[in-house]
Coordinates of N, CA and C in Angstrom, one line a residue:
X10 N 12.0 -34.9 -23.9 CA 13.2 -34.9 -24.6 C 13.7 -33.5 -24.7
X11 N 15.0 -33.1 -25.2 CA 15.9 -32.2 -25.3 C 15.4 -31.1 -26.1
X12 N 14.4 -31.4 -27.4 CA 13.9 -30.6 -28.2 C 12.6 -30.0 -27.8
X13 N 12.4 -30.2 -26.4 CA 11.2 -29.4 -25.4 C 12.1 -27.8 -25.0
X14 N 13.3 -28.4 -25.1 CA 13.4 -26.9 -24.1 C 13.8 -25.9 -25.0
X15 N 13.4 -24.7 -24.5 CA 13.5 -23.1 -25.4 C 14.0 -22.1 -24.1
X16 N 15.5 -21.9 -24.4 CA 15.4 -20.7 -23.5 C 14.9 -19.5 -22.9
X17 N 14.0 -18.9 -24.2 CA 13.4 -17.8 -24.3 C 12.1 -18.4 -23.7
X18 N 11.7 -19.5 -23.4 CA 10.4 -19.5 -23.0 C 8.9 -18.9 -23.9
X19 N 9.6 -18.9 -25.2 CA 8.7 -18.3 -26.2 C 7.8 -19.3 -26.9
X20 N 8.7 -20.4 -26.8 CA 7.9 -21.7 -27.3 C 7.2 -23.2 -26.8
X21 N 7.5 -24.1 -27.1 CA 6.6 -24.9 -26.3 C 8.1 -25.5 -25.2
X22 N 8.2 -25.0 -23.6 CA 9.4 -25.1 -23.0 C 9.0 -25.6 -21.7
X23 N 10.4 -26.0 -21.5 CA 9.9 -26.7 -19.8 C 11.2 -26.5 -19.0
X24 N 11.4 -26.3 -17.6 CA 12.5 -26.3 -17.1 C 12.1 -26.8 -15.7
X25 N 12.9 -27.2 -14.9 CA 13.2 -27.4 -13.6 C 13.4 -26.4 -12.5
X26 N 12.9 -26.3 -11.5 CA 12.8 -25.0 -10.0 C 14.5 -25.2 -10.2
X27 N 14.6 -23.7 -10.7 CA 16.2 -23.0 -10.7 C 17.0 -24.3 -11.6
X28 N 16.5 -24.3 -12.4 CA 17.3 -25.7 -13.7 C 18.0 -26.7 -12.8
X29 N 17.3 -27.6 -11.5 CA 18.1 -28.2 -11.0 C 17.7 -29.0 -10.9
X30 N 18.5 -30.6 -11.4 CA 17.5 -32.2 -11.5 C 17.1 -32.3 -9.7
X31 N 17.5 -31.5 -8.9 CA 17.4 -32.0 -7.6 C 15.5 -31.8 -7.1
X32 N 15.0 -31.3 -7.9 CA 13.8 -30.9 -7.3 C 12.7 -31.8 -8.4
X33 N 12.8 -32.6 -9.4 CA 12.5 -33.2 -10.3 C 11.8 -34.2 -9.8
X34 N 12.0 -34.8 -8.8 CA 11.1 -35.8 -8.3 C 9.6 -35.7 -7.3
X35 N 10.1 -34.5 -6.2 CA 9.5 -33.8 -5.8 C 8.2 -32.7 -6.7
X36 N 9.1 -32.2 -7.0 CA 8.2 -30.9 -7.6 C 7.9 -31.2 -9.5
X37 N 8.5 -32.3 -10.1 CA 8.5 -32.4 -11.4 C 8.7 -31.1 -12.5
X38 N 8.5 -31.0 -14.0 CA 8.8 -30.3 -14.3 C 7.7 -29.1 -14.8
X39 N 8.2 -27.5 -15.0 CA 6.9 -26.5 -15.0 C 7.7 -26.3 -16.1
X40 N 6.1 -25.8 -16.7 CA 6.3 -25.9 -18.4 C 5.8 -24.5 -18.6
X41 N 6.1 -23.3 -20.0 CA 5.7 -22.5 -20.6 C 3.8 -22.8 -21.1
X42 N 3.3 -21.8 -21.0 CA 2.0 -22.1 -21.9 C 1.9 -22.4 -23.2
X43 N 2.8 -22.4 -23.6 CA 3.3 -22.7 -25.1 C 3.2 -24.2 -25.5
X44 N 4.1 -24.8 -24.2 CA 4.2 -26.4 -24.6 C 2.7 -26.6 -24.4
X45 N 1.7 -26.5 -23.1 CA 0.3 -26.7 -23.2 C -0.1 -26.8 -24.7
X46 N -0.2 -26.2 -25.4 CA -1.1 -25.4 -26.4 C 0.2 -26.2 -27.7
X47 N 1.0 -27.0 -26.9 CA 2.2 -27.7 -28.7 C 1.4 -28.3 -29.2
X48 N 1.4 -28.4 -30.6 CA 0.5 -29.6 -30.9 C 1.0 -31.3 -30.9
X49 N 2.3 -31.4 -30.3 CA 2.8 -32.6 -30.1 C 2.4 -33.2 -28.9
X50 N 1.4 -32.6 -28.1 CA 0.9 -32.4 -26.9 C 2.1 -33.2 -25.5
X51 N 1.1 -32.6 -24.9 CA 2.4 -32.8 -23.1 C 1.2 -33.8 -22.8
X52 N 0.1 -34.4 -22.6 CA -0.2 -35.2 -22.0 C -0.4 -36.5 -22.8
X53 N -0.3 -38.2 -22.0 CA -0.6 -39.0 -22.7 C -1.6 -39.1 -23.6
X54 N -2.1 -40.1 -24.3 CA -3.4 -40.4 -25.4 C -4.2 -40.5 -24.1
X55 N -5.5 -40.0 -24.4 CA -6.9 -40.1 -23.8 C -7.0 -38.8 -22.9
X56 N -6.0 -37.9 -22.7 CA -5.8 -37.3 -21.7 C -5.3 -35.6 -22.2
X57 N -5.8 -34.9 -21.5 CA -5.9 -33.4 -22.0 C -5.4 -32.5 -20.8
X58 N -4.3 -30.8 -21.3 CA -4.6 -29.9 -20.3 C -5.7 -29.5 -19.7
X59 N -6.5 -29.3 -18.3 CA -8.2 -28.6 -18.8 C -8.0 -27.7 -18.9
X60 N -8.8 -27.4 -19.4 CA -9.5 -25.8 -19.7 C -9.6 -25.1 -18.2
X61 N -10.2 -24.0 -18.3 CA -10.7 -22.9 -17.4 C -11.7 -23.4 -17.4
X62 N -12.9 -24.4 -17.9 CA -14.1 -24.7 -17.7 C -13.9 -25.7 -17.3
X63 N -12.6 -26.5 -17.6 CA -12.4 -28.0 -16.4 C -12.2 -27.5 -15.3
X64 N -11.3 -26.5 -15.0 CA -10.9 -26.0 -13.2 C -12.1 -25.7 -12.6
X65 N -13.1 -24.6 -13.4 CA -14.5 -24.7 -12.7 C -15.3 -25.6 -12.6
X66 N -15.5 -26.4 -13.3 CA -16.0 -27.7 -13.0 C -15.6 -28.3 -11.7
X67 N -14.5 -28.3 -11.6 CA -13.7 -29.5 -10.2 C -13.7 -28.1 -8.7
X68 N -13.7 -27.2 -9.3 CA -13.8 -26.1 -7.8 C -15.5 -25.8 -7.6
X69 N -16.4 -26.3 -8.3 CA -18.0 -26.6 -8.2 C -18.1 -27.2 -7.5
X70 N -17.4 -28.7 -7.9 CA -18.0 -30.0 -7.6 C -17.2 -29.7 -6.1
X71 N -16.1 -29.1 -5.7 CA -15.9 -29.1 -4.0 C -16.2 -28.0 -3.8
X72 N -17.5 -27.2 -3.7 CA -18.3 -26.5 -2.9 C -18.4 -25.2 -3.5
X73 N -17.4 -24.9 -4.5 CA -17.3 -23.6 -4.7 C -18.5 -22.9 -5.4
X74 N -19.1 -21.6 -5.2 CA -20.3 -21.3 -5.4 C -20.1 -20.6 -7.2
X75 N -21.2 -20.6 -8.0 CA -21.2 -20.5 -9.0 C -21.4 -18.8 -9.5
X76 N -21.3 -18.6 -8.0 CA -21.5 -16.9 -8.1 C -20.0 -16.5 -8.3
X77 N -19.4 -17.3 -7.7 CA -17.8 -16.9 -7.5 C -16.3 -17.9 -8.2
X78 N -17.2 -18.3 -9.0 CA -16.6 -19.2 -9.8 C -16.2 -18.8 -10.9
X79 N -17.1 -17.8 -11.7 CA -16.4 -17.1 -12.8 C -15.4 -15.5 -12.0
X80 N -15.1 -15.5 -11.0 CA -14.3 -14.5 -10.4 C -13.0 -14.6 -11.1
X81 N -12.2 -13.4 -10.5 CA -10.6 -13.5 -10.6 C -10.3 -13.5 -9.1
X82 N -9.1 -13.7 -8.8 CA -8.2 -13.4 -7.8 C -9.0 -14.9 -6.6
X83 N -8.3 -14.5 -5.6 CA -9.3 -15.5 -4.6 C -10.5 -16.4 -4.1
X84 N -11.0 -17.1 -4.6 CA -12.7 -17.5 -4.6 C -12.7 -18.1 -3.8
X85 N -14.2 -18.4 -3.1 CA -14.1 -19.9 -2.6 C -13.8 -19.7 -1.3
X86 N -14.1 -20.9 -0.3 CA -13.7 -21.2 1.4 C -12.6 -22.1 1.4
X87 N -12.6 -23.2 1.2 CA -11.5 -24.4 1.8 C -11.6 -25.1 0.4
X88 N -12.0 -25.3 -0.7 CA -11.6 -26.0 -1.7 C -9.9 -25.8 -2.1
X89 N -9.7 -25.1 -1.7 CA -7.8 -25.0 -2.5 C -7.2 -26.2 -1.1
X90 N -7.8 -26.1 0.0 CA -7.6 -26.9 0.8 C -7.8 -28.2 0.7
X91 N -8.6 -28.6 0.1 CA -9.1 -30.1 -0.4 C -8.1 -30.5 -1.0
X92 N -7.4 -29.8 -2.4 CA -6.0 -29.8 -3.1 C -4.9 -30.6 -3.0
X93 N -4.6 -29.9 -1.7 CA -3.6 -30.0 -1.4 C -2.9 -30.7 -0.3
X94 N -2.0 -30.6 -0.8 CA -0.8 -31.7 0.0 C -0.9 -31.3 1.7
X95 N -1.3 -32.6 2.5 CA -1.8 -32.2 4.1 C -0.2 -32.3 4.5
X96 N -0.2 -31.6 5.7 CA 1.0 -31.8 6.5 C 2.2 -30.8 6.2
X97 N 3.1 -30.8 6.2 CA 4.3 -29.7 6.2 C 5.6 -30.3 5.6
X98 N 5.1 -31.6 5.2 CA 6.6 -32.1 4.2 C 7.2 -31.1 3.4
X99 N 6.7 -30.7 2.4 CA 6.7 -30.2 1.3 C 6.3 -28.4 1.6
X100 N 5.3 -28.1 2.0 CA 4.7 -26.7 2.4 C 5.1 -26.2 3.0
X101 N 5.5 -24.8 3.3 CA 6.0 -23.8 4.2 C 4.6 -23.9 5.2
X102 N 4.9 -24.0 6.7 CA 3.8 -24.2 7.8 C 3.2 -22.7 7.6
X103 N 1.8 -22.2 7.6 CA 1.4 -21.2 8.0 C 0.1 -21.5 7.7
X104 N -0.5 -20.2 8.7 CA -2.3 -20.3 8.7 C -3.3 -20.5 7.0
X105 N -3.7 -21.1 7.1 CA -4.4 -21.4 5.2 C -6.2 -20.8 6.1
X106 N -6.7 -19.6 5.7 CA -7.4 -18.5 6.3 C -8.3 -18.3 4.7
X107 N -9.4 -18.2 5.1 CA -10.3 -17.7 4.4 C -11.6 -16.7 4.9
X108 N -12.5 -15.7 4.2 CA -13.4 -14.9 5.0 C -14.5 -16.0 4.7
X109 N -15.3 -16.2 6.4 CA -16.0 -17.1 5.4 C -17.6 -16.0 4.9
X110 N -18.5 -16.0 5.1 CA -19.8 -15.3 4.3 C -20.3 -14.1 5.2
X111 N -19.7 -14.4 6.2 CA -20.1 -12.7 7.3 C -19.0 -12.4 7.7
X112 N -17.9 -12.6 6.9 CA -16.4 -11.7 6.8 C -15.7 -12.2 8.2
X113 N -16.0 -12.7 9.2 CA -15.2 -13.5 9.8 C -14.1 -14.5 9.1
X114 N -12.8 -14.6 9.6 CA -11.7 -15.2 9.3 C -11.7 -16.7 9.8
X115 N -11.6 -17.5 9.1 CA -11.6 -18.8 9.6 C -10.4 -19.6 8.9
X116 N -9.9 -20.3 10.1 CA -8.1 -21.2 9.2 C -8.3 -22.2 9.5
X117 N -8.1 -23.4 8.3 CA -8.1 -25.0 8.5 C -6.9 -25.3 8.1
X118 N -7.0 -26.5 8.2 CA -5.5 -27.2 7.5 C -5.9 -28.0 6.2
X119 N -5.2 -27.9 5.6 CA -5.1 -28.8 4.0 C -5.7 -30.6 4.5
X120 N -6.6 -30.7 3.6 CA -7.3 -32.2 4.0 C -6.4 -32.8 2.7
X121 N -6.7 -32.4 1.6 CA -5.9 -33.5 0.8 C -7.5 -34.2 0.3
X122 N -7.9 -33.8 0.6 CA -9.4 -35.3 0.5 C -9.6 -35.6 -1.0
X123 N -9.4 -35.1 -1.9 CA -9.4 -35.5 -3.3 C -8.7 -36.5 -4.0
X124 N -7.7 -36.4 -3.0 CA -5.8 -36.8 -3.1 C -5.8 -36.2 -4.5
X125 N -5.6 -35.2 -4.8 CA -4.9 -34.3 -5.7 C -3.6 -34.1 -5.7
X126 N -3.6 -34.0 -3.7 CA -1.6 -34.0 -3.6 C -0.8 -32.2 -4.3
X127 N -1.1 -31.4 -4.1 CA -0.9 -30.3 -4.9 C 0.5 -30.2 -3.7
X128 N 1.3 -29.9 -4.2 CA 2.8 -29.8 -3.7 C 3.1 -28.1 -3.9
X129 N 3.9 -27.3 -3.3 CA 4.6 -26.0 -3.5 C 5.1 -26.0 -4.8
X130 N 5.1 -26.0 -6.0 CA 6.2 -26.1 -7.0 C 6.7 -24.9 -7.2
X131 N 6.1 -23.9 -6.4 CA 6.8 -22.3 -7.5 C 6.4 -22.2 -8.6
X132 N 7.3 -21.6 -9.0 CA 7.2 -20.8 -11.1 C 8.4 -20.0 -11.3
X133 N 8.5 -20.1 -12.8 CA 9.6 -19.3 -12.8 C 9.3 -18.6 -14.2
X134 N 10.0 -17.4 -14.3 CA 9.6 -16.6 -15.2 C 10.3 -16.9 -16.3
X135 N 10.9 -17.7 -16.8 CA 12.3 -18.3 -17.8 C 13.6 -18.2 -17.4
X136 N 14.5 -18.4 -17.9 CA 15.7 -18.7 -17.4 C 16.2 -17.5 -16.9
X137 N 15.8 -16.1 -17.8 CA 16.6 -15.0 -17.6 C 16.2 -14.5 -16.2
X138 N 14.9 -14.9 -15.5 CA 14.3 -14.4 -14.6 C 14.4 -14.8 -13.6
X139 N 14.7 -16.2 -13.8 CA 14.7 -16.8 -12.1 C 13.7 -17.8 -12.2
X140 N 13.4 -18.6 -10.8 CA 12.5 -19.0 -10.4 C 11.9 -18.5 -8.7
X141 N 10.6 -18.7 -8.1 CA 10.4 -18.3 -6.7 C 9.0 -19.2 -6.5
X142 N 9.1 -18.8 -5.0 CA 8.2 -19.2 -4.0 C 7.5 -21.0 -4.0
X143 N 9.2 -21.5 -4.4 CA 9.0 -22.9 -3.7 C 8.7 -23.1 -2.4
X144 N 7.6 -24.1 -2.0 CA 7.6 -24.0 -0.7 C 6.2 -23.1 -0.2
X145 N 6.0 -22.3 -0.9 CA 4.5 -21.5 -0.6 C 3.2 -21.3 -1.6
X146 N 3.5 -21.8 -2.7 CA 2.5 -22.1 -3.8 C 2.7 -22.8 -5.0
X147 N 1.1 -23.4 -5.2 CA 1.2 -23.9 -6.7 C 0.5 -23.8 -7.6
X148 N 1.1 -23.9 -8.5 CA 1.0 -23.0 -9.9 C 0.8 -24.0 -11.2
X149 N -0.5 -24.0 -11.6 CA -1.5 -24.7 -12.7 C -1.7 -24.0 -14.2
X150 N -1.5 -24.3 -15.2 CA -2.1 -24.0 -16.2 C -2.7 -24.6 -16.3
X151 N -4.0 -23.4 -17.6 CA -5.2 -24.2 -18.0 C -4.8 -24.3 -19.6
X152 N -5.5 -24.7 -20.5 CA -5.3 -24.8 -21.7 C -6.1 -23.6 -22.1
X153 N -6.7 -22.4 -22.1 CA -7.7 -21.4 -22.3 C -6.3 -19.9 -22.3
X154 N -6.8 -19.4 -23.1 CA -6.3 -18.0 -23.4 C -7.2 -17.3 -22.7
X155 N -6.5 -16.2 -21.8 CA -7.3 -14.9 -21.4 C -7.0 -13.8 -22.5
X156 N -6.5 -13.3 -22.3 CA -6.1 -12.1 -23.3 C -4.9 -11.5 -23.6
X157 N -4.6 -10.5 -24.7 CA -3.4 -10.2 -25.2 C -3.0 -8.6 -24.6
X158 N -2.5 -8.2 -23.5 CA -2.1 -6.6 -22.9 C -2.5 -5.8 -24.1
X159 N -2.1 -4.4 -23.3 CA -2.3 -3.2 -24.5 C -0.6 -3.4 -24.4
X160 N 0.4 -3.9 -23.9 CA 2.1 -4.0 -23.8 C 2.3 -5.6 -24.9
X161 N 1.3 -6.1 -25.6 CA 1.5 -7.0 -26.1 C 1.9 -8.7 -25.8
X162 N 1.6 -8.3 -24.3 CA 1.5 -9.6 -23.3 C 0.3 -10.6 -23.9
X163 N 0.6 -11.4 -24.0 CA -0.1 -12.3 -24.6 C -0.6 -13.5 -22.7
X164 N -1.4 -14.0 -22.7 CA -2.0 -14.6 -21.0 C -2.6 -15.6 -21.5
X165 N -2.5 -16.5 -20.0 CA -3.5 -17.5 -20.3 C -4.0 -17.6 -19.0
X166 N -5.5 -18.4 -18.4 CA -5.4 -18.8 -17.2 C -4.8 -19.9 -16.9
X167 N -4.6 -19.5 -15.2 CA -4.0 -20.4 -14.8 C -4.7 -20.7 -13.6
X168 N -4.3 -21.4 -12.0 CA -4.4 -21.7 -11.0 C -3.4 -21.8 -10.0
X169 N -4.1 -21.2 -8.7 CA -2.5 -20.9 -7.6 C -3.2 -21.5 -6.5
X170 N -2.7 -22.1 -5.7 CA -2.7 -22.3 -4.1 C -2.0 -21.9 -3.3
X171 N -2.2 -20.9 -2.5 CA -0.9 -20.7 -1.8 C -1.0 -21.0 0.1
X172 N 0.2 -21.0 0.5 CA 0.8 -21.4 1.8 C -0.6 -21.0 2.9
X173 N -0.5 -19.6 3.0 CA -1.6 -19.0 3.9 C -3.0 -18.7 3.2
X174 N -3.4 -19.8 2.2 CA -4.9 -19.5 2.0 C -5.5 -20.9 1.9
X175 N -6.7 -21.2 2.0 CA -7.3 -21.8 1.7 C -8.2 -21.8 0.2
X176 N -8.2 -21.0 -0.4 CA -9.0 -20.7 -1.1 C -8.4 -21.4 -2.6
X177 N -9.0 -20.9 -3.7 CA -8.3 -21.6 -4.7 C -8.1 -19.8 -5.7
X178 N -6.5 -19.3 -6.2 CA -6.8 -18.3 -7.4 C -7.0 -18.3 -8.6
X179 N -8.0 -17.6 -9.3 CA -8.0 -17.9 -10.6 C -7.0 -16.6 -11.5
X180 N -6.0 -16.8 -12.2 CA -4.9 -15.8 -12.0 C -5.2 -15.9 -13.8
X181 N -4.6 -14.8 -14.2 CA -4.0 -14.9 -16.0 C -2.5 -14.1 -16.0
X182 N -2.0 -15.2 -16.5 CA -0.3 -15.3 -15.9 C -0.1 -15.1 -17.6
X183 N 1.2 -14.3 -17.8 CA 2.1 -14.0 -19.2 C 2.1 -15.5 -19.6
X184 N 2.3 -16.0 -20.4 CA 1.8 -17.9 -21.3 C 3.8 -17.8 -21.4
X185 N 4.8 -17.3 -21.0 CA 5.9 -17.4 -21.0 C 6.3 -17.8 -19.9
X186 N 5.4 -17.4 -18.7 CA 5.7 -18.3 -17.7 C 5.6 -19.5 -17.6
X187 N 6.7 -20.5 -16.1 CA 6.8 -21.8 -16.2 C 5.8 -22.4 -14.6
X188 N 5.3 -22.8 -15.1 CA 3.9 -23.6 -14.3 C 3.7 -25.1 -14.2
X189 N 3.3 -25.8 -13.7 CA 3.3 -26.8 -13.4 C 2.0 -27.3 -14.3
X190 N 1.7 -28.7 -14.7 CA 0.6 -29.1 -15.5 C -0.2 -29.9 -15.1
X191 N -1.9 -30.5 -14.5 CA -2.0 -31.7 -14.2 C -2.7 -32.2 -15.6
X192 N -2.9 -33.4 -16.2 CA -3.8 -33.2 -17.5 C -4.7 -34.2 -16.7
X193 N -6.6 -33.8 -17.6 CA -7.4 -34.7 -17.2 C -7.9 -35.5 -18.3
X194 N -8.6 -36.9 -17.6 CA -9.1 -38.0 -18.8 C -10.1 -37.0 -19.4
X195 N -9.8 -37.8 -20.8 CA -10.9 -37.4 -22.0 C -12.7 -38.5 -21.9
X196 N -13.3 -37.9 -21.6 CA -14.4 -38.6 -20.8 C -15.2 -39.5 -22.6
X197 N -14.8 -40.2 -22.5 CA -15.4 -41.3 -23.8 C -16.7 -42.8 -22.8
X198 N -17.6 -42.0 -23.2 CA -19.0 -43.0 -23.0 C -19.1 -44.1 -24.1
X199 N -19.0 -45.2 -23.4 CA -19.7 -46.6 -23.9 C -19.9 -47.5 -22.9
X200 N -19.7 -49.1 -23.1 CA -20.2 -49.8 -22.3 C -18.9 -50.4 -21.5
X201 N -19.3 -50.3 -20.3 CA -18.2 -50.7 -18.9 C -18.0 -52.3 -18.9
X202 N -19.1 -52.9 -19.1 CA -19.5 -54.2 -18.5 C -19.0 -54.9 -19.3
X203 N -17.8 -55.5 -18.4 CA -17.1 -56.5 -19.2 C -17.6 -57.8 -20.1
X204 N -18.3 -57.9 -19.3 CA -19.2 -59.3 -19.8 C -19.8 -59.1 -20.9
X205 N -20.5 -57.7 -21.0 CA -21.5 -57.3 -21.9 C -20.8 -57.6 -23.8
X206 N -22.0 -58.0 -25.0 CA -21.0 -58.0 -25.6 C -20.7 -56.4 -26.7
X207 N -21.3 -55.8 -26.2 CA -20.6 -54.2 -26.9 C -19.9 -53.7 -25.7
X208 N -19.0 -54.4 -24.8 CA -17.7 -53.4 -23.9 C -16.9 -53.1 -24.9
X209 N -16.8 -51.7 -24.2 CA -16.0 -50.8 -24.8 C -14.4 -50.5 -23.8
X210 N -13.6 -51.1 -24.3 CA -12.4 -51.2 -23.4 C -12.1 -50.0 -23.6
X211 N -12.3 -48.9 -24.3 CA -11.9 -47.1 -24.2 C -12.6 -46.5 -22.8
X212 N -13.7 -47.3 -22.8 CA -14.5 -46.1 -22.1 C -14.5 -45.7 -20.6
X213 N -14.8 -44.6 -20.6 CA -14.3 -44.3 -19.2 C -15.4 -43.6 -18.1
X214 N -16.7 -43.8 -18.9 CA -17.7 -43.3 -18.7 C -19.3 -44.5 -19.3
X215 N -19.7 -45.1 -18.4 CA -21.1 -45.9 -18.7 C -22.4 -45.1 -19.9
X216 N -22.3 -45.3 -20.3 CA -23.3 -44.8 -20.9 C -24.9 -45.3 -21.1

């Protein structure tokens, strides 16, 4: 609704790639770290922004090594590739390159194998700034605070994929930036088995 949006991007805000309904279906809408962190929350019931310990979790579980998992900037071989959206609908065509362990360069293409579907969305810095790089990357908040500048920048983590990497970035972006959101289920253990008579129609997890 209309009471999401803040021009200043100071509070819990969302906008459209260059404020235009034309990209809304495609790329949906990128939100400030603020709305993350609203307490009217942006994701349905059962369902959360993750954390920086959800993003490591899910770049584990597709190969990423635990040495390089708490890194910044680039990690990883082909997991950002697993991500993302295969083919060139949507993506600017170019080599997606990674080093792999004895500093040789190796380039695959986007498998998609997760179906995560990670699309170009860009970001935009708020209204007064613009938006960029539709078409060559995408851009995740986490629900986790990094830290506050000695300039009074206040950050959060986030996540990037971009056009010519394979890899996945672990970035800490100004929380005034506009990023894109996926939310994940809230993992509630009980009983699956319908038949059974303690099923638990919440649960999303056997216990």
């Amino acid at each position: 609704s209309n009471e999401w949006v803040d021009d200043s991007f100071s509070g819990g805000a969302y906008t459209l790639y260059n404020n235009d309904d034309i990209y809304f279906i495609t790329y949906g809408n990128l939100y400030s770290w603020y709305a993350v962190n609203d307490s009217r929350g942006i994701c349905m019931d059962g369902w959360r922004v993750p954390s920086d310990d959800d993003w490591k979790d899910l770049e584990t579980y597709l190969g990423m090594s635990t040495a390089e998992v708490n890194d910044v900037g680039s990690r990883g071989l082909d997991e950002g590739a697993k991500l993302k959206e295969s083919g060139y609908s949507h993506w600017i065509e170019d080599s997606e390159c990674y080093n792999d362990q004895l500093g040789a360069v190796e380039c695959i293409e986007a498998t998609n194998e997760t179906e995560f579907t990670a699309v170009p969305n860009g970001y935009c810095f708020g209204h007064t700034f613009g938006c960029q790089s539709l078409g060559s990357s995408s851009h995740f908040w986490s629900s986790t605070y990094s830290e506050t500048t000695d300039t009074g920048d206040e950050k959060a983590w986030s996540r990037i994929l971009n056009k010519y990497s394979a890899q996945i970035d672990r970035y800490s972006a100004k929380k005034n930036y506009a990023f894109a959101v996926r939310c994940v289920q809230d993992v509630v253990e009980g009983c699956m088995d319908m038949n059974a008579c303690n099923y638990d129609i919440d649960a999303t997890e056997d216990d």
